[in-house]
C-alpha positions as protocol buffer text, in pm:
chain_id: "A"
residue {
  index: 1
  type: UNK
  ca { x: -998 y: 4191 z: 8750 }
}
residue {
  index: 2
  type: UNK
  ca { x: -625 y: 4195 z: 8698 }
}
residue {
  index: 3
  type: UNK
  ca { x: -532 y: 3834 z: 8771 }
}
residue {
  index: 4
  type: UNK
  ca { x: -774 y: 3566 z: 8665 }
}
residue {
  index: 5
  type: UNK
  ca { x: -712 y: 3202 z: 8751 }
}
residue {
  index: 6
  type: UNK
  ca { x: -912 y: 2882 z: 8780 }
}
residue {
  index: 7
  type: UNK
  ca { x: -1133 y: 2869 z: 9092 }
}
residue {
  index: 8
  type: UNK
  ca { x: -1353 y: 2576 z: 9187 }
}
residue {
  index: 9
  type: UNK
  ca { x: -1704 y: 2560 z: 9040 }
}
residue {
  index: 10
  type: UNK
  ca { x: -1934 y: 2395 z: 9293 }
}
residue {
  index: 11
  type: UNK
  ca { x: -2276 y: 2466 z: 9146 }
}
residue {
  index: 12
  type: UNK
  ca { x: -2562 y: 2217 z: 9122 }
}
residue {
  index: 13
  type: UNK
  ca { x: -2740 y: 1994 z: 9373 }
}
residue {
  index: 14
  type: UNK
  ca { x: -2519 y: 1855 z: 9649 }
}
residue {
  index: 15
  type: UNK
  ca { x: -2559 y: 1478 z: 9650 }
}
residue {
  index: 16
  type: UNK
  ca { x: -2222 y: 1379 z: 9793 }
}
residue {
  index: 17
  type: UNK
  ca { x: -2210 y: 1209 z: 10134 }
}
residue {
  index: 18
  type: UNK
  ca { x: -1849 y: 1317 z: 10165 }
}
residue {
  index: 19
  type: UNK
  ca { x: -1689 y: 1629 z: 10024 }
}
residue {
  index: 20
  type: UNK
  ca { x: -1609 y: 1576 z: 9656 }
}
residue {
  index: 21
  type: UNK
  ca { x: -1491 y: 1812 z: 9383 }
}
residue {
  index: 22
  type: UNK
  ca { x: -1741 y: 1838 z: 9097 }
}
residue {
  index: 23
  type: UNK
  ca { x: -1455 y: 1922 z: 8863 }
}
residue {
  index: 24
  type: UNK
  ca { x: -1306 y: 1577 z: 8920 }
}
residue {
  index: 25
  type: UNK
  ca { x: -1594 y: 1357 z: 9037 }
}
residue {
  index: 26
  type: UNK
  ca { x: -1890 y: 1274 z: 8813 }
}
residue {
  index: 27
  type: UNK
  ca { x: -2209 y: 1277 z: 9017 }
}
residue {
  index: 28
  type: UNK
  ca { x: -2561 y: 1411 z: 8969 }
}
residue {
  index: 29
  type: UNK
  ca { x: -2891 y: 1349 z: 9140 }
}
residue {
  index: 30
  type: UNK
  ca { x: -2985 y: 1091 z: 8875 }
}
residue {
  index: 31
  type: UNK
  ca { x: -2649 y: 940 z: 8778 }
}
residue {
  index: 32
  type: UNK
  ca { x: -2292 y: 898 z: 8900 }
}
residue {
  index: 33
  type: UNK
  ca { x: -1964 y: 731 z: 8817 }
}
residue {
  index: 34
  type: UNK
  ca { x: -1962 y: 375 z: 8958 }
}
residue {
  index: 35
  type: UNK
  ca { x: -1625 y: 459 z: 9117 }
}
residue {
  index: 36
  type: UNK
  ca { x: -1818 y: 684 z: 9358 }
}
residue {
  index: 37
  type: UNK
  ca { x: -2051 y: 411 z: 9484 }
}
residue {
  index: 38
  type: UNK
  ca { x: -2076 y: 447 z: 9861 }
}
residue {
  index: 39
  type: UNK
  ca { x: -1965 y: 810 z: 9844 }
}
residue {
  index: 40
  type: UNK
  ca { x: -2269 y: 972 z: 9680 }
}
residue {
  index: 41
  type: UNK
  ca { x: -2644 y: 923 z: 9676 }
}
residue {
  index: 42
  type: UNK
  ca { x: -2792 y: 896 z: 9328 }
}
residue {
  index: 43
  type: UNK
  ca { x: -3056 y: 706 z: 9133 }
}
residue {
  index: 44
  type: UNK
  ca { x: -2803 y: 483 z: 8957 }
}
residue {
  index: 45
  type: UNK
  ca { x: -2435 y: 431 z: 8888 }
}
residue {
  index: 46
  type: UNK
  ca { x: -2262 y: 369 z: 8556 }
}
residue {
  index: 47
  type: UNK
  ca { x: -1918 y: 263 z: 8437 }
}
residue {
  index: 48
  type: UNK
  ca { x: -1963 y: 479 z: 8128 }
}
residue {
  index: 49
  type: UNK
  ca { x: -1835 y: 410 z: 7779 }
}
residue {
  index: 50
  type: UNK
  ca { x: -1500 y: 498 z: 7622 }
}
residue {
  index: 51
  type: UNK
  ca { x: -1479 y: 777 z: 7369 }
}
residue {
  index: 52
  type: UNK
  ca { x: -1224 y: 1006 z: 7211 }
}
residue {
  index: 53
  type: UNK
  ca { x: -1231 y: 1372 z: 7106 }
}
residue {
  index: 54
  type: UNK
  ca { x: -1248 y: 1396 z: 6727 }
}
residue {
  index: 55
  type: UNK
  ca { x: -1238 y: 1776 z: 6679 }
}
residue {
  index: 56
  type: UNK
  ca { x: -943 y: 2009 z: 6723 }
}
residue {
  index: 57
  type: UNK
  ca { x: -1067 y: 2145 z: 7057 }
}
residue {
  index: 58
  type: UNK
  ca { x: -1398 y: 2090 z: 7232 }
}
residue {
  index: 59
  type: UNK
  ca { x: -1529 y: 2331 z: 7495 }
}
residue {
  index: 60
  type: UNK
  ca { x: -1614 y: 2159 z: 7824 }
}
residue {
  index: 61
  type: UNK
  ca { x: -1889 y: 2326 z: 8028 }
}
residue {
  index: 62
  type: UNK
  ca { x: -2032 y: 2274 z: 8374 }
}
residue {
  index: 63
  type: UNK
  ca { x: -2385 y: 2244 z: 8230 }
}
residue {
  index: 64
  type: UNK
  ca { x: -2532 y: 2123 z: 7898 }
}
residue {
  index: 65
  type: UNK
  ca { x: -2596 y: 2477 z: 7783 }
}
residue {
  index: 66
  type: UNK
  ca { x: -2405 y: 2665 z: 7512 }
}
residue {
  index: 67
  type: UNK
  ca { x: -2457 y: 2994 z: 7698 }
}
residue {
  index: 68
  type: UNK
  ca { x: -2265 y: 2861 z: 7999 }
}
residue {
  index: 69
  type: UNK
  ca { x: -1903 y: 2968 z: 8019 }
}
residue {
  index: 70
  type: UNK
  ca { x: -1640 y: 2703 z: 7953 }
}
residue {
  index: 71
  type: UNK
  ca { x: -1436 y: 2544 z: 8231 }
}
residue {
  index: 72
  type: UNK
  ca { x: -1171 y: 2393 z: 8005 }
}
residue {
  index: 73
  type: UNK
  ca { x: -1118 y: 2237 z: 7664 }
}
residue {
  index: 74
  type: UNK
  ca { x: -1055 y: 1882 z: 7551 }
}
residue {
  index: 75
  type: UNK
  ca { x: -810 y: 1842 z: 7263 }
}
residue {
  index: 76
  type: UNK
  ca { x: -812 y: 1611 z: 6965 }
}
residue {
  index: 77
  type: UNK
  ca { x: -740 y: 1252 z: 7062 }
}
residue {
  index: 78
  type: UNK
  ca { x: -791 y: 1293 z: 7436 }
}
residue {
  index: 79
  type: UNK
  ca { x: -970 y: 986 z: 7573 }
}
residue {
  index: 80
  type: UNK
  ca { x: -1285 y: 1027 z: 7781 }
}
residue {
  index: 81
  type: UNK
  ca { x: -1535 y: 821 z: 7973 }
}
residue {
  index: 82
  type: UNK
  ca { x: -1888 y: 902 z: 7854 }
}
residue {
  index: 83
  type: UNK
  ca { x: -2146 y: 873 z: 8132 }
}
residue {
  index: 84
  type: UNK
  ca { x: -2452 y: 1010 z: 7953 }
}
residue {
  index: 85
  type: UNK
  ca { x: -2560 y: 1147 z: 7615 }
}
residue {
  index: 86
  type: UNK
  ca { x: -2878 y: 1351 z: 7597 }
}
residue {
  index: 87
  type: UNK
  ca { x: -3014 y: 1628 z: 7372 }
}
residue {
  index: 88
  type: UNK
  ca { x: -2689 y: 1658 z: 7181 }
}
residue {
  index: 89
  type: UNK
  ca { x: -2469 y: 1686 z: 7491 }
}
residue {
  index: 90
  type: UNK
  ca { x: -2233 y: 1429 z: 7641 }
}
residue {
  index: 91
  type: UNK
  ca { x: -2143 y: 1420 z: 8010 }
}
residue {
  index: 92
  type: UNK
  ca { x: -1782 y: 1303 z: 8027 }
}
residue {
  index: 93
  type: UNK
  ca { x: -1466 y: 1269 z: 8230 }
}
residue {
  index: 94
  type: UNK
  ca { x: -1139 y: 1349 z: 8056 }
}
residue {
  index: 95
  type: UNK
  ca { x: -913 y: 1053 z: 8127 }
}
residue {
  index: 96
  type: UNK
  ca { x: -602 y: 1264 z: 8068 }
}
residue {
  index: 97
  type: UNK
  ca { x: -655 y: 1510 z: 8354 }
}
residue {
  index: 98
  type: UNK
  ca { x: -973 y: 1385 z: 8522 }
}
residue {
  index: 99
  type: UNK
  ca { x: -1189 y: 1690 z: 8448 }
}
residue {
  index: 100
  type: UNK
  ca { x: -1568 y: 1636 z: 8435 }
}
residue {
  index: 101
  type: UNK
  ca { x: -1822 y: 1832 z: 8234 }
}
residue {
  index: 102
  type: UNK
  ca { x: -2042 y: 1860 z: 7928 }
}
residue {
  index: 103
  type: UNK
  ca { x: -1942 y: 1891 z: 7565 }
}
residue {
  index: 104
  type: UNK
  ca { x: -2123 y: 1861 z: 7234 }
}
residue {
  index: 105
  type: UNK
  ca { x: -2179 y: 1493 z: 7157 }
}
residue {
  index: 106
  type: UNK
  ca { x: -2067 y: 1550 z: 6798 }
}
residue {
  index: 107
  type: UNK
  ca { x: -1715 y: 1624 z: 6925 }
}
residue {
  index: 108
  type: UNK
  ca { x: -1674 y: 1257 z: 7023 }
}
residue {
  index: 109
  type: UNK
  ca { x: -1604 y: 938 z: 6835 }
}
residue {
  index: 110
  type: UNK
  ca { x: -1534 y: 579 z: 6928 }
}
residue {
  index: 111
  type: UNK
  ca { x: -1184 y: 474 z: 7037 }
}
residue {
  index: 112
  type: UNK
  ca { x: -928 y: 415 z: 6762 }
}
residue {
  index: 113
  type: UNK
  ca { x: -659 y: 256 z: 6976 }
}
residue {
  index: 114
  type: UNK
  ca { x: -388 y: 394 z: 7202 }
}
residue {
  index: 115
  type: UNK
  ca { x: -217 y: 713 z: 7078 }
}
residue {
  index: 116
  type: UNK
  ca { x: 140 y: 683 z: 6955 }
}
residue {
  index: 117
  type: UNK
  ca { x: 227 y: 1049 z: 6894 }
}
residue {
  index: 118
  type: UNK
  ca { x: 132 y: 1401 z: 6995 }
}
residue {
  index: 119
  type: UNK
  ca { x: 133 y: 1730 z: 6808 }
}
residue {
  index: 120
  type: UNK
  ca { x: 459 y: 1915 z: 6882 }
}
residue {
  index: 121
  type: UNK
  ca { x: 387 y: 2221 z: 6665 }
}
residue {
  index: 122
  type: UNK
  ca { x: 175 y: 2502 z: 6808 }
}
residue {
  index: 123
  type: UNK
  ca { x: -93 y: 2393 z: 6560 }
}
residue {
  index: 124
  type: UNK
  ca { x: -106 y: 2164 z: 6263 }
}
residue {
  index: 125
  type: UNK
  ca { x: -370 y: 2074 z: 6007 }
}
residue {
  index: 126
  type: UNK
  ca { x: -548 y: 1747 z: 5954 }
}
residue {
  index: 127
  type: UNK
  ca { x: -608 y: 1666 z: 5586 }
}
residue {
  index: 128
  type: UNK
  ca { x: -821 y: 1397 z: 5417 }
}
residue {
  index: 129
  type: UNK
  ca { x: -522 y: 1301 z: 5201 }
}
residue {
  index: 130
  type: UNK
  ca { x: -143 y: 1342 z: 5225 }
}
residue {
  index: 131
  type: UNK
  ca { x: -172 y: 1659 z: 5018 }
}
residue {
  index: 132
  type: UNK
  ca { x: -159 y: 2016 z: 5153 }
}
residue {
  index: 133
  type: UNK
  ca { x: -387 y: 2133 z: 4871 }
}
residue {
  index: 134
  type: UNK
  ca { x: -682 y: 1926 z: 4989 }
}
residue {
  index: 135
  type: UNK
  ca { x: -944 y: 2087 z: 5217 }
}
residue {
  index: 136
  type: UNK
  ca { x: -843 y: 2107 z: 5583 }
}
residue {
  index: 137
  type: UNK
  ca { x: -1052 y: 1885 z: 5809 }
}
residue {
  index: 138
  type: UNK
  ca { x: -940 y: 2030 z: 6142 }
}
residue {
  index: 139
  type: UNK
  ca { x: -667 y: 2229 z: 6316 }
}
residue {
  index: 140
  type: UNK
  ca { x: -497 y: 2023 z: 6586 }
}
residue {
  index: 141
  type: UNK
  ca { x: -347 y: 2216 z: 6880 }
}
residue {
  index: 142
  type: UNK
  ca { x: -20 y: 2150 z: 7058 }
}
residue {
  index: 143
  type: UNK
  ca { x: -32 y: 1821 z: 7261 }
}
residue {
  index: 144
  type: UNK
  ca { x: -324 y: 1676 z: 7065 }
}
residue {
  index: 145
  type: UNK
  ca { x: -297 y: 1296 z: 7068 }
}
residue {
  index: 146
  type: UNK
  ca { x: -293 y: 1084 z: 6751 }
}
residue {
  index: 147
  type: UNK
  ca { x: -246 y: 721 z: 6660 }
}
residue {
  index: 148
  type: UNK
  ca { x: -16 y: 697 z: 6358 }
}
residue {
  index: 149
  type: UNK
  ca { x: -88 y: 391 z: 6146 }
}
residue {
  index: 150
  type: UNK
  ca { x: 114 y: 471 z: 5834 }
}
residue {
  index: 151
  type: UNK
  ca { x: 342 y: 720 z: 5662 }
}
residue {
  index: 152
  type: UNK
  ca { x: 380 y: 842 z: 5304 }
}
residue {
  index: 153
  type: UNK
  ca { x: 605 y: 1108 z: 5156 }
}
residue {
  index: 154
  type: UNK
  ca { x: 655 y: 1289 z: 5485 }
}
residue {
  index: 155
  type: UNK
  ca { x: 292 y: 1262 z: 5594 }
}
residue {
  index: 156
  type: UNK
  ca { x: 160 y: 1060 z: 5888 }
}
residue {
  index: 157
  type: UNK
  ca { x: -171 y: 876 z: 5861 }
}
residue {
  index: 158
  type: UNK
  ca { x: -386 y: 926 z: 6171 }
}
residue {
  index: 159
  type: UNK
  ca { x: -615 y: 634 z: 6252 }
}
residue {
  index: 160
  type: UNK
  ca { x: -973 y: 704 z: 6150 }
}
residue {
  index: 161
  type: UNK
  ca { x: -909 y: 1071 z: 6083 }
}
residue {
  index: 162
  type: UNK
  ca { x: -676 y: 1169 z: 5799 }
}
residue {
  index: 163
  type: UNK
  ca { x: -320 y: 1289 z: 5746 }
}
residue {
  index: 164
  type: UNK
  ca { x: -85 y: 1524 z: 5933 }
}
residue {
  index: 165
  type: UNK
  ca { x: 255 y: 1661 z: 5830 }
}
residue {
  index: 166
  type: UNK
  ca { x: 487 y: 1413 z: 6002 }
}
residue {
  index: 167
  type: UNK
  ca { x: 744 y: 1667 z: 6123 }
}
residue {
  index: 168
  type: UNK
  ca { x: 472 y: 1833 z: 6331 }
}
residue {
  index: 169
  type: UNK
  ca { x: 443 y: 1517 z: 6543 }
}
residue {
  index: 170
  type: UNK
  ca { x: 666 y: 1347 z: 6796 }
}
residue {
  index: 171
  type: UNK
  ca { x: 641 y: 1002 z: 6946 }
}
residue {
  index: 172
  type: UNK
  ca { x: 504 y: 983 z: 7297 }
}
residue {
  index: 173
  type: UNK
  ca { x: 790 y: 955 z: 7541 }
}
residue {
  index: 174
  type: UNK
  ca { x: 1048 y: 1072 z: 7287 }
}
residue {
  index: 175
  type: UNK
  ca { x: 1092 y: 1432 z: 7401 }
}
residue {
  index: 176
  type: UNK
  ca { x: 1442 y: 1535 z: 7501 }
}
residue {
  index: 177
  type: UNK
  ca { x: 1655 y: 1846 z: 7472 }
}
residue {
  index: 178
  type: UNK
  ca { x: 1684 y: 1980 z: 7824 }
}
residue {
  index: 179
  type: UNK
  ca { x: 1563 y: 1950 z: 8179 }
}
residue {
  index: 180
  type: UNK
  ca { x: 1194 y: 1940 z: 8259 }
}
residue {
  index: 181
  type: UNK
  ca { x: 1204 y: 2294 z: 8397 }
}
residue {
  index: 182
  type: UNK
  ca { x: 1397 y: 2432 z: 8100 }
}
residue {
  index: 183
  type: UNK
  ca { x: 1155 y: 2277 z: 7852 }
}
residue {
  index: 184
  type: UNK
  ca { x: 868 y: 2417 z: 8061 }
}
residue {
  index: 185
  type: UNK
  ca { x: 1009 y: 2768 z: 8013 }
}
residue {
  index: 186
  type: UNK
  ca { x: 1085 y: 2717 z: 7645 }
}
residue {
  index: 187
  type: UNK
  ca { x: 735 y: 2588 z: 7573 }
}
residue {
  index: 188
  type: UNK
  ca { x: 572 y: 2879 z: 7753 }
}
residue {
  index: 189
  type: UNK
  ca { x: 789 y: 3126 z: 7562 }
}
residue {
  index: 190
  type: UNK
  ca { x: 684 y: 2964 z: 7233 }
}
residue {
  index: 191
  type: UNK
  ca { x: 331 y: 3070 z: 7325 }
}
residue {
  index: 192
  type: UNK
  ca { x: 427 y: 3429 z: 7408 }
}
residue {
  index: 193
  type: UNK
  ca { x: 183 y: 3670 z: 7248 }
}
residue {
  index: 194
  type: UNK
  ca { x: -98 y: 3416 z: 7223 }
}
residue {
  index: 195
  type: UNK
  ca { x: -432 y: 3554 z: 7350 }
}
residue {
  index: 196
  type: UNK
  ca { x: -564 y: 3487 z: 7697 }
}
residue {
  index: 197
  type: UNK
  ca { x: -890 y: 3292 z: 7711 }
}
residue {
  index: 198
  type: UNK
  ca { x: -1058 y: 3175 z: 8029 }
}
residue {
  index: 199
  type: UNK
  ca { x: -1083 y: 2795 z: 8005 }
}
residue {
  index: 200
  type: UNK
  ca { x: -884 y: 2782 z: 7682 }
}
residue {
  index: 201
  type: UNK
  ca { x: -615 y: 2519 z: 7631 }
}
residue {
  index: 202
  type: UNK
  ca { x: -485 y: 2587 z: 7280 }
}
residue {
  index: 203
  type: UNK
  ca { x: -272 y: 2843 z: 7100 }
}
residue {
  index: 204
  type: UNK
  ca { x: -573 y: 3046 z: 6982 }
}
residue {
  index: 205
  type: UNK
  ca { x: -648 y: 3120 z: 7347 }
}
residue {
  index: 206
  type: UNK
  ca { x: -546 y: 2972 z: 7682 }
}
residue {
  index: 207
  type: UNK
  ca { x: -540 y: 3060 z: 8049 }
}
residue {
  index: 208
  type: UNK
  ca { x: -269 y: 3057 z: 8315 }
}
residue {
  index: 209
  type: UNK
  ca { x: -302 y: 2699 z: 8438 }
}
residue {
  index: 210
  type: UNK
  ca { x: -347 y: 2565 z: 8084 }
}
residue {
  index: 211
  type: UNK
  ca { x: -10 y: 2716 z: 7992 }
}
residue {
  index: 212
  type: UNK
  ca { x: 149 y: 2505 z: 8266 }
}
residue {
  index: 213
  type: UNK
  ca { x: -54 y: 2194 z: 8186 }
}
residue {
  index: 214
  type: UNK
  ca { x: 21 y: 2203 z: 7813 }
}
residue {
  index: 215
  type: UNK
  ca { x: 393 y: 2254 z: 7879 }
}
residue {
  index: 216
  type: UNK
  ca { x: 393 y: 1953 z: 8111 }
}
residue {
  index: 217
  type: UNK
  ca { x: 181 y: 1734 z: 7886 }
}
residue {
  index: 218
  type: UNK
  ca { x: 427 y: 1802 z: 7604 }
}
residue {
  index: 219
  type: UNK
  ca { x: 688 y: 1628 z: 7818 }
}
residue {
  index: 220
  type: UNK
  ca { x: 462 y: 1336 z: 7899 }
}
residue {
  index: 221
  type: UNK
  ca { x: 402 y: 1454 z: 8255 }
}
residue {
  index: 222
  type: UNK
  ca { x: 67 y: 1442 z: 8431 }
}
residue {
  index: 223
  type: UNK
  ca { x: -68 y: 1776 z: 8545 }
}
residue {
  index: 224
  type: UNK
  ca { x: -403 y: 1881 z: 8698 }
}
residue {
  index: 225
  type: UNK
  ca { x: -604 y: 2139 z: 8509 }
}
residue {
  index: 226
  type: UNK
  ca { x: -666 y: 2423 z: 8756 }
}
residue {
  index: 227
  type: UNK
  ca { x: -419 y: 2635 z: 8949 }
}
residue {
  index: 228
  type: UNK
  ca { x: -546 y: 2533 z: 9293 }
}
residue {
  index: 229
  type: UNK
  ca { x: -508 y: 2166 z: 9200 }
}
residue {
  index: 230
  type: UNK
  ca { x: -157 y: 2227 z: 9071 }
}
residue {
  index: 231
  type: UNK
  ca { x: -52 y: 2426 z: 9377 }
}
residue {
  index: 232
  type: UNK
  ca { x: -154 y: 2135 z: 9598 }
}
residue {
  index: 233
  type: UNK
  ca { x: 16 y: 1854 z: 9406 }
}
residue {
  index: 234
  type: UNK
  ca { x: 263 y: 1938 z: 9127 }
}
residue {
  index: 235
  type: UNK
  ca { x: 631 y: 1882 z: 9197 }
}
residue {
  index: 236
  type: UNK
  ca { x: 780 y: 1966 z: 9535 }
}
residue {
  index: 237
  type: UNK
  ca { x: 706 y: 2261 z: 9759 }
}
residue {
  index: 238
  type: UNK
  ca { x: 984 y: 2522 z: 9792 }
}
residue {
  index: 239
  type: UNK
  ca { x: 974 y: 2680 z: 10136 }
}
residue {
  index: 240
  type: UNK
  ca { x: 1198 y: 2985 z: 10083 }
}
residue {
  index: 241
  type: UNK
  ca { x: 1083 y: 3263 z: 9847 }
}
residue {
  index: 242
  type: UNK
  ca { x: 1445 y: 3374 z: 9819 }
}
residue {
  index: 243
  type: UNK
  ca { x: 1533 y: 3051 z: 9639 }
}
residue {
  index: 244
  type: UNK
  ca { x: 1323 y: 3094 z: 9323 }
}
residue {
  index: 245
  type: UNK
  ca { x: 1486 y: 2924 z: 9023 }
}
residue {
  index: 246
  type: UNK
  ca { x: 1416 y: 2915 z: 8650 }
}
residue {
  index: 247
  type: UNK
  ca { x: 1124 y: 2686 z: 8577 }
}
residue {
  index: 248
  type: UNK
  ca { x: 965 y: 2710 z: 8922 }
}
residue {
  index: 249
  type: UNK
  ca { x: 586 y: 2735 z: 8928 }
}
residue {
  index: 250
  type: UNK
  ca { x: 471 y: 3040 z: 9123 }
}
residue {
  index: 251
  type: UNK
  ca { x: 119 y: 3036 z: 9263 }
}
residue {
  index: 252
  type: UNK
  ca { x: -95 y: 3331 z: 9366 }
}
residue {
  index: 253
  type: UNK
  ca { x: -463 y: 3341 z: 9464 }
}
residue {
  index: 254
  type: UNK
  ca { x: -631 y: 3199 z: 9151 }
}
residue {
  index: 255
  type: UNK
  ca { x: -322 y: 3233 z: 8932 }
}
residue {
  index: 256
  type: UNK
  ca { x: 4 y: 3066 z: 8829 }
}
residue {
  index: 257
  type: UNK
  ca { x: 315 y: 3193 z: 8653 }
}
residue {
  index: 258
  type: UNK
  ca { x: 641 y: 3029 z: 8546 }
}
residue {
  index: 259
  type: UNK
  ca { x: 966 y: 3179 z: 8674 }
}
residue {
  index: 260
  type: UNK
  ca { x: 1222 y: 3265 z: 8407 }
}
residue {
  index: 261
  type: UNK
  ca { x: 1464 y: 3379 z: 8678 }
}
residue {
  index: 262
  type: UNK
  ca { x: 1440 y: 3548 z: 9018 }
}
residue {
  index: 263
  type: UNK
  ca { x: 1290 y: 3862 z: 8870 }
}
residue {
  index: 264
  type: UNK
  ca { x: 1082 y: 3766 z: 8562 }
}
residue {
  index: 265
  type: UNK
  ca { x: 792 y: 3532 z: 8488 }
}
residue {
  index: 266
  type: UNK
  ca { x: 605 y: 3415 z: 8181 }
}
residue {
  index: 267
  type: UNK
  ca { x: 232 y: 3364 z: 8221 }
}
residue {
  index: 268
  type: UNK
  ca { x: -108 y: 3387 z: 8058 }
}
residue {
  index: 269
  type: UNK
  ca { x: -277 y: 3683 z: 8221 }
}
residue {
  index: 270
  type: UNK
  ca { x: -601 y: 3872 z: 8188 }
}
residue {
  index: 271
  type: UNK
  ca { x: -411 y: 4189 z: 8277 }
}
residue {
  index: 272
  type: UNK
  ca { x: -279 y: 4213 z: 7921 }
}
residue {
  index: 273
  type: UNK
  ca { x: -506 y: 3942 z: 7777 }
}
residue {
  index: 274
  type: UNK
  ca { x: -215 y: 3739 z: 7643 }
}
residue {
  index: 275
  type: UNK
  ca { x: 84 y: 3524 z: 7727 }
}
residue {
  index: 276
  type: UNK
  ca { x: 362 y: 3762 z: 7824 }
}
residue {
  index: 277
  type: UNK
  ca { x: 689 y: 3806 z: 8010 }
}
residue {
  index: 278
  type: UNK
  ca { x: 659 y: 4038 z: 8307 }
}
residue {
  index: 279
  type: UNK
  ca { x: 849 y: 4139 z: 8624 }
}
residue {
  index: 280
  type: UNK
  ca { x: 760 y: 3911 z: 8914 }
}
residue {
  index: 281
  type: UNK
  ca { x: 720 y: 4210 z: 9141 }
}
residue {
  index: 282
  type: UNK
  ca { x: 446 y: 4353 z: 8918 }
}
residue {
  index: 283
  type: UNK
  ca { x: 251 y: 4028 z: 8942 }
}
residue {
  index: 284
  type: UNK
  ca { x: 294 y: 4018 z: 9319 }
}
residue {
  index: 285
  type: UNK
  ca { x: 173 y: 4376 z: 9358 }
}
residue {
  index: 286
  type: UNK
  ca { x: -139 y: 4313 z: 9149 }
}
residue {
  index: 287
  type: UNK
  ca { x: -220 y: 3999 z: 9345 }
}
residue {
  index: 288
  type: UNK
  ca { x: -188 y: 4185 z: 9674 }
}
residue {
  index: 289
  type: UNK
  ca { x: -402 y: 4472 z: 9548 }
}
residue {
  index: 290
  type: UNK
  ca { x: -673 y: 4232 z: 9433 }
}
residue {
  index: 291
  type: UNK
  ca { x: -681 y: 3969 z: 9706 }
}
residue {
  index: 292
  type: UNK
  ca { x: -463 y: 4092 z: 9988 }
}
residue {
  index: 293
  type: UNK
  ca { x: -219 y: 3806 z: 9928 }
}
residue {
  index: 294
  type: UNK
  ca { x: 83 y: 3774 z: 9704 }
}
residue {
  index: 295
  type: UNK
  ca { x: 283 y: 3460 z: 9635 }
}
residue {
  index: 296
  type: UNK
  ca { x: 113 y: 3164 z: 9805 }
}
residue {
  index: 297
  type: UNK
  ca { x: 325 y: 2866 z: 9689 }
}
residue {
  index: 298
  type: UNK
  ca { x: 635 y: 2778 z: 9491 }
}
residue {
  index: 299
  type: UNK
  ca { x: 642 y: 2433 z: 9330 }
}
residue {
  index: 300
  type: UNK
  ca { x: 951 y: 2281 z: 9167 }
}
residue {
  index: 301
  type: UNK
  ca { x: 948 y: 1995 z: 8916 }
}
């Protein structure tokens, strides 16, 4: 496959009375989110409990099984609602983008308060002390969320976790330095050369829609996780293909790329298994060869 994107995963027993998306709605035969009461049939409903991701990146799967492929990742500090914990697995909903799935229960901790900053470096290390010579506790990816409760000698103390080099963080809502679309392009280009990974959302491996989501989250903007969700809701629809501008989001069947200009895009692609800059026409031709369709939507922030 030349272009890999983020299709819907609709496996499992159908218990919904109306059509719901299992990626975004938490329901099983035995348990469901109380917000879905009246929409699904289940044994019981729950409000769930708050939690927060306490590892650098946690793989989220559609089933509590380590051999199941990942759908996405949750990053350090992302808040979740925990609906169930069983046999070492937690069934959760990511409150940042709404995604539902299973992750290892050990990747979660109790809430430590609202985040104040996010990681602005591609990756940074979490230390037990404000000392780079101490053993690293975790690597925190770009857009990880932290609550800073103190600072010492250029280090930021992260509530309940440790210390991070302060210059690798930025306050939430403080980002500037260009238009939304220009920063989108610049962020994607910072990740050029990073490996492609289906479901990945960090610099050690990420997919096409994660590249867009991370670049938007860095600017404090909400963004759905998968390319079909983004194509239906992000920004405004551009009707004329001849009007592509820098920073436009270009959607293909199961894929998304970011326009650098009318002729070039930057994207995470399984064709070269990395984040790369490529001629738009080459992407269109591959999409047509694979699915019979080329560009399906242009969205502008």
